[in-house]
Amino acid sequence: MALRLPRIGTSQIVALGLILVANWIVSPQFFDIRVQDGRLFGSLIDVFNRGAPVALLSIGMVLVIAMRGIDLSVGAVMAICGAIAASLADTHSLPVVLAAALGAGLLCGLWNGLLVAVLGIQPIVATLILMVAGRGIAQLITEGRIVTFTSPDLAFLGGGSVLGLPTPVVLTLGMMALTLALVRGTALGLMIEATGGNPRASALAGIGTRFITVGVYVWSGLCAALAGIVASADILGADANNAGLWLELDAILAVVIGGTSLFGGRFSIILAVVGAFIIQAMNTGILLSGFPPETNLVVKAVVVLTVLLAQSPRLGGHFAGIGVLFKRSKSGGKRS
Amino acid sequence: MHATETLPPPLLALTGFSKSFAGFVALDHVDFTLHAGEIHALLGENGAGKSTLIKAMTGVVHRDAGTLRLDGVAIAPRSAEEAVRAGIATVYQEVNLAPNLSVAQNLFLGRQPTRFGLVREGEMRRRARALLGEFGLSIDVSAPLESYSVAIQHIVAIARAVDQSARVLILDEPTASLDAHEVEVLFAVMRQLTSRGIGIVFVTHFLDQVYAVCDRITVLRNGRLAGSAPVDELPRLDLVRLMLGRELSEATSRRPPVVEGEARADVATFRGVGKAGTIAPFDLALRAGHVVGLAGLLGSGRTETVRLVFGAERADCGAAEVAGRAVSIGSPREAMALGFGYCPEERKTEGIVAELTVRENIALALQARRGALSPLSRREQDALAAKFIGLLDIRPPDPERPVGLLSGGNQQKVLLARWLATAPRLLILDEPTRGIDVGAHAEIIGLIRNLCREGMALLVVSSELEELVTYADEVVVLRDRAHVARLTGAQIEVSTILATIAEAPSSVPLSADAA
Amino acid sequence: ADMTIGFSQIGSESGWRAAETTVSKAEAKKRNINFKIADAQQKQENQIKAIRSFVAQGVDAIFLAPVVATGWDSVLKEAQEAKIPVVLLDRDIDPAGKDLYLTAVTSDSVHEGKVAGEWLVKTAAGKPCNVVELQGTVGASVATNRKKGFEDGIAGASNVKIVRSQTGDFTRAKGKEVMESFIKAEGGGKNICAVYAHNDDMMVGAIQAMKEAGLKPGTEVLTVSIDAVPDIFKAMAAGEANATVELTPNMAGPAFDAIIAFKDKGTMPPKWIQTESKLYTQADNPMAVYESKKDLGY
Amino acid sequence: MIRFLSRLTPVLATAAVFLAGFVVCSLIYPNFASLRVVMNLLTDNAFLVIVAVGMTFVIISGGIDLSVGSVIGFTTVFLALAIERWGVPPLWAFVLILVICAAFGACMGAIIQYFELPAFIVTLAGMFLARGVSFLLSTESLPITADLYAHLSDHALRFEGGARLTVPALVMLAVVIGGMVLLHLTRFGANVYALGGSRTATGLMGINVARTTVLIYILSSVLAGLAGIVFSLYTSSGYSLSAVGVELDAIAAVVIGGTLLSGGYGFIFGSFLGVMIQGLIQTYISFDGMLSSWWAKIATGLLLFAFIAFQQLTLHLARRSRRAPAGVHP
Ligand SMILES: Nc1ncnc2c1ncn2[C@@H]1O[C@H](COP(=O)(O)OP(=O)(O)OP(=O)(O)O)[C@@H](O)[C@H]1O
Ligand SMILES: Nc1ncnc2c1ncn2[C@@H]1O[C@H](COP(=O)(O)OP(=O)(O)OP(=O)(O)O)[C@@H](O)[C@H]1O
Ligand SMILES: [Mg+2]
Ligand SMILES: [Mg+2]
């Protein structure tokens, strides 16, 4: 990857804005927001609410990718943890349910991390194992059915709201803040970037690359667990067959749209989350547009390519060009 | 313009070359002329713009302005490929070969001998052996390039370019990691090429080499042309003044003699440490305020020795003692916990993290030793960066620039700064002055001496024996991956070291507890 | 009968399919048949591999739930050459391959859609009715057929028309998401008179979306979907869903009987054993149906 | 020679793992060790091996191609429509589709090269596009009834016991051999490795990086198109949803075969073995047949893990003698 002077991710934010405007054009009521049962309600809110699971996944994924890894198992981990949460919801208290589901995510992450860091298996294969087997485990838990629950506590995590914002959005913001505190409040972020940028040099500089590798996979597992809980809480049931299916690709896409290189190094959590919302804004736009579903993928391809081309260093980042106006007022280029 | 009555018309003529990176002016209307059959030194401080000029010439970097004429015909190569096709072969500053390919493939990539479209492996290997033979190198050419040390990789890169060069050969610091013998071989080859009418551009920081082979000198300073003259019209001191824009405080005088028997605390002792197939078991004692130098030919095992000491590779025999306590050093982290620091030789692959800023690269090792949970505050990092940018004169003095965008010599300084920042008890330096300019060179040697005075133990690998003898208190000579001799006191002379290196095996007995 | 039968199942993508697998196993057990199931994870190539491997193992008969209608000729020919009878379950294949299988036990998915459509026309009773449609996976034959059948069903009634149609991938989560956007796009749901979903799972999701948007499914908005999985009966019992068309998970039972008769007595079964597409509404005691279905492995 | 063998270690390890697996399966199921099972492995996985060969080039060059599965799907739909609806003679349809695929690959390669965008995303967009266009062409599955198809699918080298070496399998074997020659014995192949080793260095060595990159993606797409042709022969039909997720299977096979995802190392034959190992796992599971859907998935995962762990172990033992830097771990 070519080296560049640091930039702040104005191109992503501009892209998100443009897609939202496009949505408004295909669906004039896009920006209408009203309050319904104490909760904000509208297409714009839907974008953030529906985007929450992928945003959560991308928070973990961005760290893994920054370490030159990749985690294909997140979709399956979502299914496992969602299944555990849904099966326990009606018989156990919420803390127990959450502990069990998050604990399972942690274990999944630990497994991936150990395969990568200790056995030295290439990340894509190491996590492929859990991607395949994990969905099986989730189906084993639900025996292939959709396990439903009625517990209002768990349901709150999917359908409830805090200060008018849907809980999934709040959880995503919370997880993002926690992760930011963890990696940018400590030197972990620097170490991850160094290791991703040059693993040999970092090991020689005394960074515990192995430990950090395991750590980022564990974190990715936790994020996936949370996403799984949100997904289950949303439909009041665990659909082990479909929960999180192919979401790993969306999460990776979000991370890359967020400007993090798949070859590791510099990363930005906030922009990865923005990337996730870009994807969801596009999906919501497609749904609102009323085009026949056969065209969904073609529209998606065109939008993804346009967003990426606009970010291309060759095109000088035209979005970023607009963004320079904002950039001047802010100081420094600290990434987060 | 100098009158060039005796010289043939220029082979390569650059006029008005300019290049700026995001507002930073790296080249400012530089003119440069190369004649056929001439070796032309391109000199300047670190960051003066030498490498950038070369890259702009070959089209790797897109210049903002300037014209390029080869044999009077304007050309504008847009990539290395086009430059090569025009007859300009280049060895760039960092080894730029494919590490995963075999040596032979690297030598002939893109021009392998083929039959019916298939590469003739045997023929290619044969030619590769012959080509490297001219450089006095006899290695397994079917092994991947990365299994060899940087020095060998550099020779391979040079051999490739030499073999490719039709009109012009450009060498950007080819001698930075070569030992005296290799340098001689290279010079012989260069002279032979010039006799065929090829023009050579030669970048180096070793002024002796300039006077040994070059016909003409062009000096850059801060991206501008500072002057150009035939070698015999530019004596050494004038040259240095031209490069630095000031007088050089001559720091390369002899070190003050060491008082024998002076009591010094042992920092670390290694007994019988070695690794099968890599380096024979050796003894090494490192003491506070004491500099141990490692000397030897390419591949003699110097780098391997220091990697074992630092735990970058695990020894399979022997014992280590640090401050009187038996320790086992299994990883760099453990070594750092014992107060060791190691500045590796391969700065691109093992040293810098190109994307990270100067500040972050400097803070990296110190941060790793403190642990992730006690981060250096931004202010501490800034202070650290400011301190070392000033101390080592890192240019441009911008702590927020990604290190990968610095010139080679400045990257080396950042690497040094990283380890100096940890204030280690034992600092291991592998070729610390690689690619560093004359001015900074003197400063760094001064720095090494100061550190020593402050009680740090040093273990230094250097191919520059002149440099080594100015600060080493003890020189260990290696040959064929074994420590063969230990020189102290008056024995530390370039001539003695050279003689020891060259001696037939086992003629200098190595007493385990000498010195 | 001491028989080994291999079943190339499509996958386990939905509750209905899980039930089909469970029921098939139970039916096999009842008849003392050694029943091997290969899950193809929605991929035709995996199904072909599975059939080949059944042939290589020398099973007595092969059941196939074909993921798509075409592309079975050569592998079924191989089975035929090995003299292994093949029975299609749940879905049919292209007519060109008629003589390559013994019989097909399927429901008619066009018919299912039609039943749903006719119910809606009847219920709308001449009043203008805007329908939003939740399609199955794009390209899936069931989705195409159920769409076509529904359109046939409402063809005669100019008052009923489909205003929006999107894919919900047969899943609850997507069903809910798509319904949310339909509601917003159709003036907060006020313009929606009925929802038609290609399966019940999507409808369950859509019902949630409507409730969250403050709509009253089952009364303000009519619902009709297909499959008759237990959860839709719960919704019907709660008055939140109106109708569903049953697709029985017991396809294997009749297939076993046909095979046994064929093997033991040489009876040629009819080419098509059609299962019933029964319509259930709130009037059909949904709670009782729920109880009877809830342990079938949905 | 020793050097050469040591570079082949990953492939040898994979081969050993495959053979061991085959022996174990044969011990468990008597019918397993038959020519028929072996031939089925070749035929059933033919299209996957063909895309895996293309994928090997891409991955060795340091890239990735996620579009191949969709390209297969598109190819089958296009062929069905071209042959059945538009009346194009099958052979012309083959030529046409390969040209279209080549253009598609060229576009992806050019975008990756000239706009400096990550291959992962560009080919992901390619994946959406190819699948999306096949939906637009037709969402129904279309039978292909042309004589050539009937002829080709009947044509096979028959062995006793019902084993058949089919046309797809023969095409696949030819592609493997062709791929090996191209990758291991030509200048182009060396350039592919060089790109994976270091992109900048390759450019500085005077290799036309742009051309090589574009050619690599053309190759991958053309092979995906060929895989699509084979797939359509295999199923005598075209269907927009065919070969969903095949890109992941292909990538997994390539990586299991010892190719480094980060580029620079790998072997075509390893990828072939990688596909065969996956096929073996599937065959084993369908021979067992007692596993419920989820247990089958879990077993697939565990077997994959067992194979890979065993491969790591073999590699580790093979490398023990050679030096490996400790403490420095990528
Ligand atoms: N891609 C780039 N972006 C920004 N600045 C650059 C880039 N490449 C080089 N520079 C800057 O241009 C200046 C000249 O660098 P150059 O590499 O030409 O120096 P040099 O004379 O070769 O030094 P050295 O002796 O250390 O190799 C340096 O200050 C460097 O930081
Ligand atoms: N002449 C040679 N023949 C074969 N291999 C060699 C030769 N020289 C170096 N090597 C390889 O390079 C590796 C590096 O050796 P090492 O780094 O210990 O040498 P060094 O004394 O530090 O020399 P350098 O000046 O190259 O750093 C050796 O382990 C060996 O594999
Ligand atoms: Mg330079
Ligand atoms: Mg060395």
PDB file of N, CA, C and O in Angstrom, chain B residues 60 80-81 92 96-97 100-101 105-106 109-112 114 117-119 140 142-143 146 160 304 312, chain D residues 3 7 181 185-187 190-191 193-194 197 201 203-208 264-265 323-326 328:
ATOM      1  N   VAL B  60       9.978   6.868 -11.460  1.00  0.00           N
ATOM      2  CA  VAL B  60       9.271   6.228 -10.342  1.00  0.00           C
ATOM      3  C   VAL B  60       8.489   7.273  -9.563  1.00  0.00           C
ATOM      4  O   VAL B  60       7.391   7.033  -9.074  1.00  0.00           O
ATOM      5  N   ALA B  80       9.757   2.556 -13.930  1.00  0.00           N
ATOM      6  CA  ALA B  80      11.062   1.918 -13.952  1.00  0.00           C
ATOM      7  C   ALA B  80      11.219   1.079 -15.220  1.00  0.00           C
ATOM      8  O   ALA B  80      12.294   0.989 -15.797  1.00  0.00           O
ATOM      9  N   GLU B  81      10.116   0.497 -15.645  1.00  0.00           N
ATOM     10  CA  GLU B  81      10.170  -0.361 -16.816  1.00  0.00           C
ATOM     11  C   GLU B  81      10.623   0.439 -18.039  1.00  0.00           C
ATOM     12  O   GLU B  81      11.497   0.017 -18.790  1.00  0.00           O
ATOM     13  N   TYR B  92      18.031   1.056  -6.399  1.00  0.00           N
ATOM     14  CA  TYR B  92      17.476   2.054  -5.487  1.00  0.00           C
ATOM     15  C   TYR B  92      18.042   1.843  -4.099  1.00  0.00           C
ATOM     16  O   TYR B  92      18.640   0.820  -3.802  1.00  0.00           O
ATOM     17  N   ASN B  96      15.476  -3.394  -3.483  1.00  0.00           N
ATOM     18  CA  ASN B  96      14.172  -3.557  -4.073  1.00  0.00           C
ATOM     19  C   ASN B  96      14.139  -4.756  -4.994  1.00  0.00           C
ATOM     20  O   ASN B  96      14.235  -4.646  -6.202  1.00  0.00           O
ATOM     21  N   LEU B  97      14.042  -5.901  -4.351  1.00  0.00           N
ATOM     22  CA  LEU B  97      13.929  -7.163  -5.064  1.00  0.00           C
ATOM     23  C   LEU B  97      12.780  -7.919  -4.432  1.00  0.00           C
ATOM     24  O   LEU B  97      12.254  -7.507  -3.401  1.00  0.00           O
ATOM     25  N   ASN B 100      10.799 -13.243  -1.935  1.00  0.00           N
ATOM     26  CA  ASN B 100      10.355 -14.631  -1.987  1.00  0.00           C
ATOM     27  C   ASN B 100      10.900 -15.391  -3.193  1.00  0.00           C
ATOM     28  O   ASN B 100      10.867 -16.608  -3.222  1.00  0.00           O
ATOM     29  N   LEU B 101      11.391 -14.671  -4.179  1.00  0.00           N
ATOM     30  CA  LEU B 101      11.910 -15.360  -5.365  1.00  0.00           C
ATOM     31  C   LEU B 101      13.340 -15.826  -5.120  1.00  0.00           C
ATOM     32  O   LEU B 101      14.046 -15.288  -4.264  1.00  0.00           O
ATOM     33  N   GLN B 105      16.062 -15.976 -10.032  1.00  0.00           N
ATOM     34  CA  GLN B 105      14.879 -15.309 -10.582  1.00  0.00           C
ATOM     35  C   GLN B 105      14.990 -13.808 -10.402  1.00  0.00           C
ATOM     36  O   GLN B 105      14.635 -13.024 -11.277  1.00  0.00           O
ATOM     37  N   ASN B 106      15.476 -13.388  -9.230  1.00  0.00           N
ATOM     38  CA  ASN B 106      15.624 -11.962  -8.995  1.00  0.00           C
ATOM     39  C   ASN B 106      16.589 -11.325  -9.973  1.00  0.00           C
ATOM     40  O   ASN B 106      16.369 -10.209 -10.437  1.00  0.00           O
ATOM     41  N   LEU B 109      14.606 -11.539 -13.502  1.00  0.00           N
ATOM     42  CA  LEU B 109      13.158 -11.336 -13.602  1.00  0.00           C
ATOM     43  C   LEU B 109      12.844 -10.447 -14.803  1.00  0.00           C
ATOM     44  O   LEU B 109      13.405  -9.378 -14.982  1.00  0.00           O
ATOM     45  N   GLY B 110      11.914 -10.915 -15.609  1.00  0.00           N
ATOM     46  CA  GLY B 110      11.503 -10.148 -16.775  1.00  0.00           C
ATOM     47  C   GLY B 110      12.376 -10.374 -17.990  1.00  0.00           C
ATOM     48  O   GLY B 110      12.049  -9.941 -19.085  1.00  0.00           O
ATOM     49  N   ARG B 111      13.525 -11.031 -17.815  1.00  0.00           N
ATOM     50  CA  ARG B 111      14.384 -11.288 -18.972  1.00  0.00           C
ATOM     51  C   ARG B 111      15.058 -12.654 -18.834  1.00  0.00           C
ATOM     52  O   ARG B 111      16.205 -12.855 -19.247  1.00  0.00           O
ATOM     53  N   GLN B 112      14.288 -13.582 -18.242  1.00  0.00           N
ATOM     54  CA  GLN B 112      14.809 -14.935 -18.083  1.00  0.00           C
ATOM     55  C   GLN B 112      15.047 -15.563 -19.455  1.00  0.00           C
ATOM     56  O   GLN B 112      14.311 -15.287 -20.404  1.00  0.00           O
ATOM     57  N   THR B 114      14.475 -18.084 -22.176  1.00  0.00           N
ATOM     58  CA  THR B 114      13.323 -18.973 -22.366  1.00  0.00           C
ATOM     59  C   THR B 114      13.493 -19.811 -23.624  1.00  0.00           C
ATOM     60  O   THR B 114      14.267 -19.462 -24.522  1.00  0.00           O
ATOM     61  N   GLY B 117       8.792 -20.223 -24.808  1.00  0.00           N
ATOM     62  CA  GLY B 117       8.033 -19.512 -23.786  1.00  0.00           C
ATOM     63  C   GLY B 117       8.244 -20.026 -22.376  1.00  0.00           C
ATOM     64  O   GLY B 117       7.711 -19.467 -21.427  1.00  0.00           O
ATOM     65  N   LEU B 118       8.999 -21.103 -22.239  1.00  0.00           N
ATOM     66  CA  LEU B 118       9.229 -21.632 -20.892  1.00  0.00           C
ATOM     67  C   LEU B 118      10.612 -21.207 -20.406  1.00  0.00           C
ATOM     68  O   LEU B 118      11.580 -21.200 -21.169  1.00  0.00           O
ATOM     69  N   VAL B 119      10.667 -20.852 -19.142  1.00  0.00           N
ATOM     70  CA  VAL B 119      11.933 -20.408 -18.577  1.00  0.00           C
ATOM     71  C   VAL B 119      12.900 -21.585 -18.482  1.00  0.00           C
ATOM     72  O   VAL B 119      12.530 -22.671 -18.048  1.00  0.00           O
ATOM     73  N   ASP B 140      24.108 -20.363  -3.216  1.00  0.00           N
ATOM     74  CA  ASP B 140      23.077 -21.182  -3.862  1.00  0.00           C
ATOM     75  C   ASP B 140      22.043 -20.251  -4.495  1.00  0.00           C
ATOM     76  O   ASP B 140      21.247 -19.626  -3.796  1.00  0.00           O
ATOM     77  N   SER B 142      19.463 -20.882  -6.147  1.00  0.00           N
ATOM     78  CA  SER B 142      18.061 -21.301  -6.209  1.00  0.00           C
ATOM     79  C   SER B 142      17.360 -21.093  -4.866  1.00  0.00           C
ATOM     80  O   SER B 142      16.173 -21.348  -4.741  1.00  0.00           O
ATOM     81  N   ALA B 143      18.107 -20.621  -3.873  1.00  0.00           N
ATOM     82  CA  ALA B 143      17.478 -20.355  -2.577  1.00  0.00           C
ATOM     83  C   ALA B 143      16.765 -19.012  -2.630  1.00  0.00           C
ATOM     84  O   ALA B 143      17.158 -18.123  -3.379  1.00  0.00           O
ATOM     85  N   GLU B 146      15.396 -13.962   0.426  1.00  0.00           N
ATOM     86  CA  GLU B 146      15.279 -13.507   1.811  1.00  0.00           C
ATOM     87  C   GLU B 146      16.086 -14.350   2.782  1.00  0.00           C
ATOM     88  O   GLU B 146      16.241 -13.990   3.938  1.00  0.00           O
ATOM     89  N   ARG B 160      22.192  -7.352 -10.734  1.00  0.00           N
ATOM     90  CA  ARG B 160      21.073  -7.280 -11.677  1.00  0.00           C
ATOM     91  C   ARG B 160      21.160  -5.999 -12.510  1.00  0.00           C
ATOM     92  O   ARG B 160      21.054  -6.028 -13.735  1.00  0.00           O
ATOM     93  N   GLU B 304      24.049 -12.739  13.448  1.00  0.00           N
ATOM     94  CA  GLU B 304      23.536 -13.895  14.193  1.00  0.00           C
ATOM     95  C   GLU B 304      23.939 -13.805  15.657  1.00  0.00           C
ATOM     96  O   GLU B 304      23.148 -14.127  16.546  1.00  0.00           O
ATOM     97  N   ALA B 312      16.309 -12.550  19.815  1.00  0.00           N
ATOM     98  CA  ALA B 312      15.514 -12.546  18.590  1.00  0.00           C
ATOM     99  C   ALA B 312      15.571 -13.928  17.962  1.00  0.00           C
ATOM    100  O   ALA B 312      14.716 -14.311  17.166  1.00  0.00           O
TER     101      ALA B 312
ATOM    102  N   ARG D   3      16.884 -28.106  -1.156  1.00  0.00           N
ATOM    103  CA  ARG D   3      16.194 -26.816  -1.156  1.00  0.00           C
ATOM    104  C   ARG D   3      14.839 -26.954  -1.827  1.00  0.00           C
ATOM    105  O   ARG D   3      13.835 -26.493  -1.329  1.00  0.00           O
ATOM    106  N   ARG D   7      11.120 -26.470  -0.267  1.00  0.00           N
ATOM    107  CA  ARG D   7      10.123 -25.500  -0.701  1.00  0.00           C
ATOM    108  C   ARG D   7       8.800 -26.179  -1.014  1.00  0.00           C
ATOM    109  O   ARG D   7       7.754 -25.573  -0.979  1.00  0.00           O
ATOM    110  N   VAL D 181       2.171 -25.186 -15.502  1.00  0.00           N
ATOM    111  CA  VAL D 181       3.186 -24.734 -16.465  1.00  0.00           C
ATOM    112  C   VAL D 181       3.274 -23.208 -16.453  1.00  0.00           C
ATOM    113  O   VAL D 181       4.351 -22.627 -16.331  1.00  0.00           O
ATOM    114  N   LEU D 185       6.625 -22.183 -14.732  1.00  0.00           N
ATOM    115  CA  LEU D 185       7.662 -22.287 -15.756  1.00  0.00           C
ATOM    116  C   LEU D 185       7.756 -21.096 -16.712  1.00  0.00           C
ATOM    117  O   LEU D 185       8.558 -21.116 -17.625  1.00  0.00           O
ATOM    118  N   THR D 186       6.921 -20.085 -16.520  1.00  0.00           N
ATOM    119  CA  THR D 186       7.012 -18.983 -17.485  1.00  0.00           C
ATOM    120  C   THR D 186       7.421 -17.680 -16.799  1.00  0.00           C
ATOM    121  O   THR D 186       7.402 -17.577 -15.575  1.00  0.00           O
ATOM    122  N   ARG D 187       7.753 -16.692 -17.624  1.00  0.00           N
ATOM    123  CA  ARG D 187       8.083 -15.373 -17.090  1.00  0.00           C
ATOM    124  C   ARG D 187       6.892 -14.766 -16.374  1.00  0.00           C
ATOM    125  O   ARG D 187       7.020 -14.159 -15.324  1.00  0.00           O
ATOM    126  N   ALA D 190       6.659 -16.061 -12.946  1.00  0.00           N
ATOM    127  CA  ALA D 190       7.646 -15.453 -12.039  1.00  0.00           C
ATOM    128  C   ALA D 190       7.196 -14.054 -11.639  1.00  0.00           C
ATOM    129  O   ALA D 190       7.347 -13.652 -10.481  1.00  0.00           O
ATOM    130  N   ASN D 191       6.620 -13.314 -12.587  1.00  0.00           N
ATOM    131  CA  ASN D 191       6.134 -11.978 -12.257  1.00  0.00           C
ATOM    132  C   ASN D 191       5.018 -12.033 -11.213  1.00  0.00           C
ATOM    133  O   ASN D 191       4.922 -11.161 -10.354  1.00  0.00           O
ATOM    134  N   TYR D 193       4.626 -14.259  -8.838  1.00  0.00           N
ATOM    135  CA  TYR D 193       5.265 -14.447  -7.536  1.00  0.00           C
ATOM    136  C   TYR D 193       5.909 -13.149  -7.064  1.00  0.00           C
ATOM    137  O   TYR D 193       5.820 -12.775  -5.899  1.00  0.00           O
ATOM    138  N   ALA D 194       6.598 -12.465  -7.994  1.00  0.00           N
ATOM    139  CA  ALA D 194       7.309 -11.247  -7.612  1.00  0.00           C
ATOM    140  C   ALA D 194       6.328 -10.211  -7.070  1.00  0.00           C
ATOM    141  O   ALA D 194       6.582  -9.571  -6.054  1.00  0.00           O
ATOM    142  N   GLY D 197       5.538 -10.959  -3.648  1.00  0.00           N
ATOM    143  CA  GLY D 197       6.664 -10.735  -2.747  1.00  0.00           C
ATOM    144  C   GLY D 197       6.772  -9.265  -2.388  1.00  0.00           C
ATOM    145  O   GLY D 197       6.901  -8.901  -1.222  1.00  0.00           O
ATOM    146  N   ALA D 201       8.743  -3.305  -5.251  1.00  0.00           N
ATOM    147  CA  ALA D 201      10.017  -3.786  -5.765  1.00  0.00           C
ATOM    148  C   ALA D 201       9.845  -4.304  -7.189  1.00  0.00           C
ATOM    149  O   ALA D 201      10.673  -4.050  -8.060  1.00  0.00           O
ATOM    150  N   GLY D 203       7.789  -3.344  -9.424  1.00  0.00           N
ATOM    151  CA  GLY D 203       7.732  -2.199 -10.320  1.00  0.00           C
ATOM    152  C   GLY D 203       9.123  -1.616 -10.537  1.00  0.00           C
ATOM    153  O   GLY D 203       9.520  -1.322 -11.660  1.00  0.00           O
ATOM    154  N   LEU D 204       9.888  -1.501  -9.450  1.00  0.00           N
ATOM    155  CA  LEU D 204      11.214  -0.909  -9.562  1.00  0.00           C
ATOM    156  C   LEU D 204      12.165  -1.812 -10.340  1.00  0.00           C
ATOM    157  O   LEU D 204      13.166  -1.356 -10.877  1.00  0.00           O
ATOM    158  N   MET D 205      11.848  -3.103 -10.397  1.00  0.00           N
ATOM    159  CA  MET D 205      12.713  -3.987 -11.164  1.00  0.00           C
ATOM    160  C   MET D 205      12.393  -3.916 -12.647  1.00  0.00           C
ATOM    161  O   MET D 205      12.957  -4.656 -13.445  1.00  0.00           O
ATOM    162  N   GLY D 206      11.480  -3.067 -12.991  1.00  0.00           N
ATOM    163  CA  GLY D 206      11.201  -2.883 -14.402  1.00  0.00           C
ATOM    164  C   GLY D 206      10.184  -3.851 -14.960  1.00  0.00           C
ATOM    165  O   GLY D 206      10.146  -4.087 -16.162  1.00  0.00           O
ATOM    166  N   ILE D 207       9.356  -4.407 -14.089  1.00  0.00           N
ATOM    167  CA  ILE D 207       8.291  -5.275 -14.577  1.00  0.00           C
ATOM    168  C   ILE D 207       7.042  -4.423 -14.749  1.00  0.00           C
ATOM    169  O   ILE D 207       6.771  -3.545 -13.928  1.00  0.00           O
ATOM    170  N   ASN D 208       6.300  -4.678 -15.791  1.00  0.00           N
ATOM    171  CA  ASN D 208       5.075  -3.924 -16.004  1.00  0.00           C
ATOM    172  C   ASN D 208       3.993  -4.445 -15.058  1.00  0.00           C
ATOM    173  O   ASN D 208       3.283  -5.403 -15.348  1.00  0.00           O
ATOM    174  N   GLY D 264       2.900 -14.345  -2.541  1.00  0.00           N
ATOM    175  CA  GLY D 264       4.304 -14.671  -2.699  1.00  0.00           C
ATOM    176  C   GLY D 264       4.657 -16.147  -2.653  1.00  0.00           C
ATOM    177  O   GLY D 264       5.715 -16.532  -3.140  1.00  0.00           O
ATOM    178  N   TYR D 265       3.815 -16.966  -2.037  1.00  0.00           N
ATOM    179  CA  TYR D 265       4.133 -18.388  -1.931  1.00  0.00           C
ATOM    180  C   TYR D 265       2.935 -19.221  -2.323  1.00  0.00           C
ATOM    181  O   TYR D 265       1.822 -18.895  -1.943  1.00  0.00           O
ATOM    182  N   ARG D 323      16.487 -23.351  10.299  1.00  0.00           N
ATOM    183  CA  ARG D 323      16.424 -22.301  11.300  1.00  0.00           C
ATOM    184  C   ARG D 323      15.140 -21.494  11.146  1.00  0.00           C
ATOM    185  O   ARG D 323      14.661 -21.230  10.055  1.00  0.00           O
ATOM    186  N   ALA D 324      14.578 -21.152  12.264  1.00  0.00           N
ATOM    187  CA  ALA D 324      13.389 -20.318  12.243  1.00  0.00           C
ATOM    188  C   ALA D 324      13.527 -19.300  13.351  1.00  0.00           C
ATOM    189  O   ALA D 324      13.827 -19.649  14.476  1.00  0.00           O
ATOM    190  N   PRO D 325      13.387 -18.038  13.035  1.00  0.00           N
ATOM    191  CA  PRO D 325      13.562 -17.027  14.064  1.00  0.00           C
ATOM    192  C   PRO D 325      12.545 -17.195  15.182  1.00  0.00           C
ATOM    193  O   PRO D 325      11.353 -17.346  14.910  1.00  0.00           O
ATOM    194  N   ALA D 326      13.028 -17.216  16.402  1.00  0.00           N
ATOM    195  CA  ALA D 326      12.111 -17.334  17.527  1.00  0.00           C
ATOM    196  C   ALA D 326      11.709 -15.944  17.970  1.00  0.00           C
ATOM    197  O   ALA D 326      12.410 -14.974  17.701  1.00  0.00           O
ATOM    198  N   VAL D 328      10.068 -13.819  16.931  1.00  0.00           N
ATOM    199  CA  VAL D 328       9.562 -12.928  15.890  1.00  0.00           C
ATOM    200  C   VAL D 328       8.473 -13.683  15.169  1.00  0.00           C
ATOM    201  O   VAL D 328       8.717 -14.702  14.548  1.00  0.00           O
TER     202      VAL D 328
END
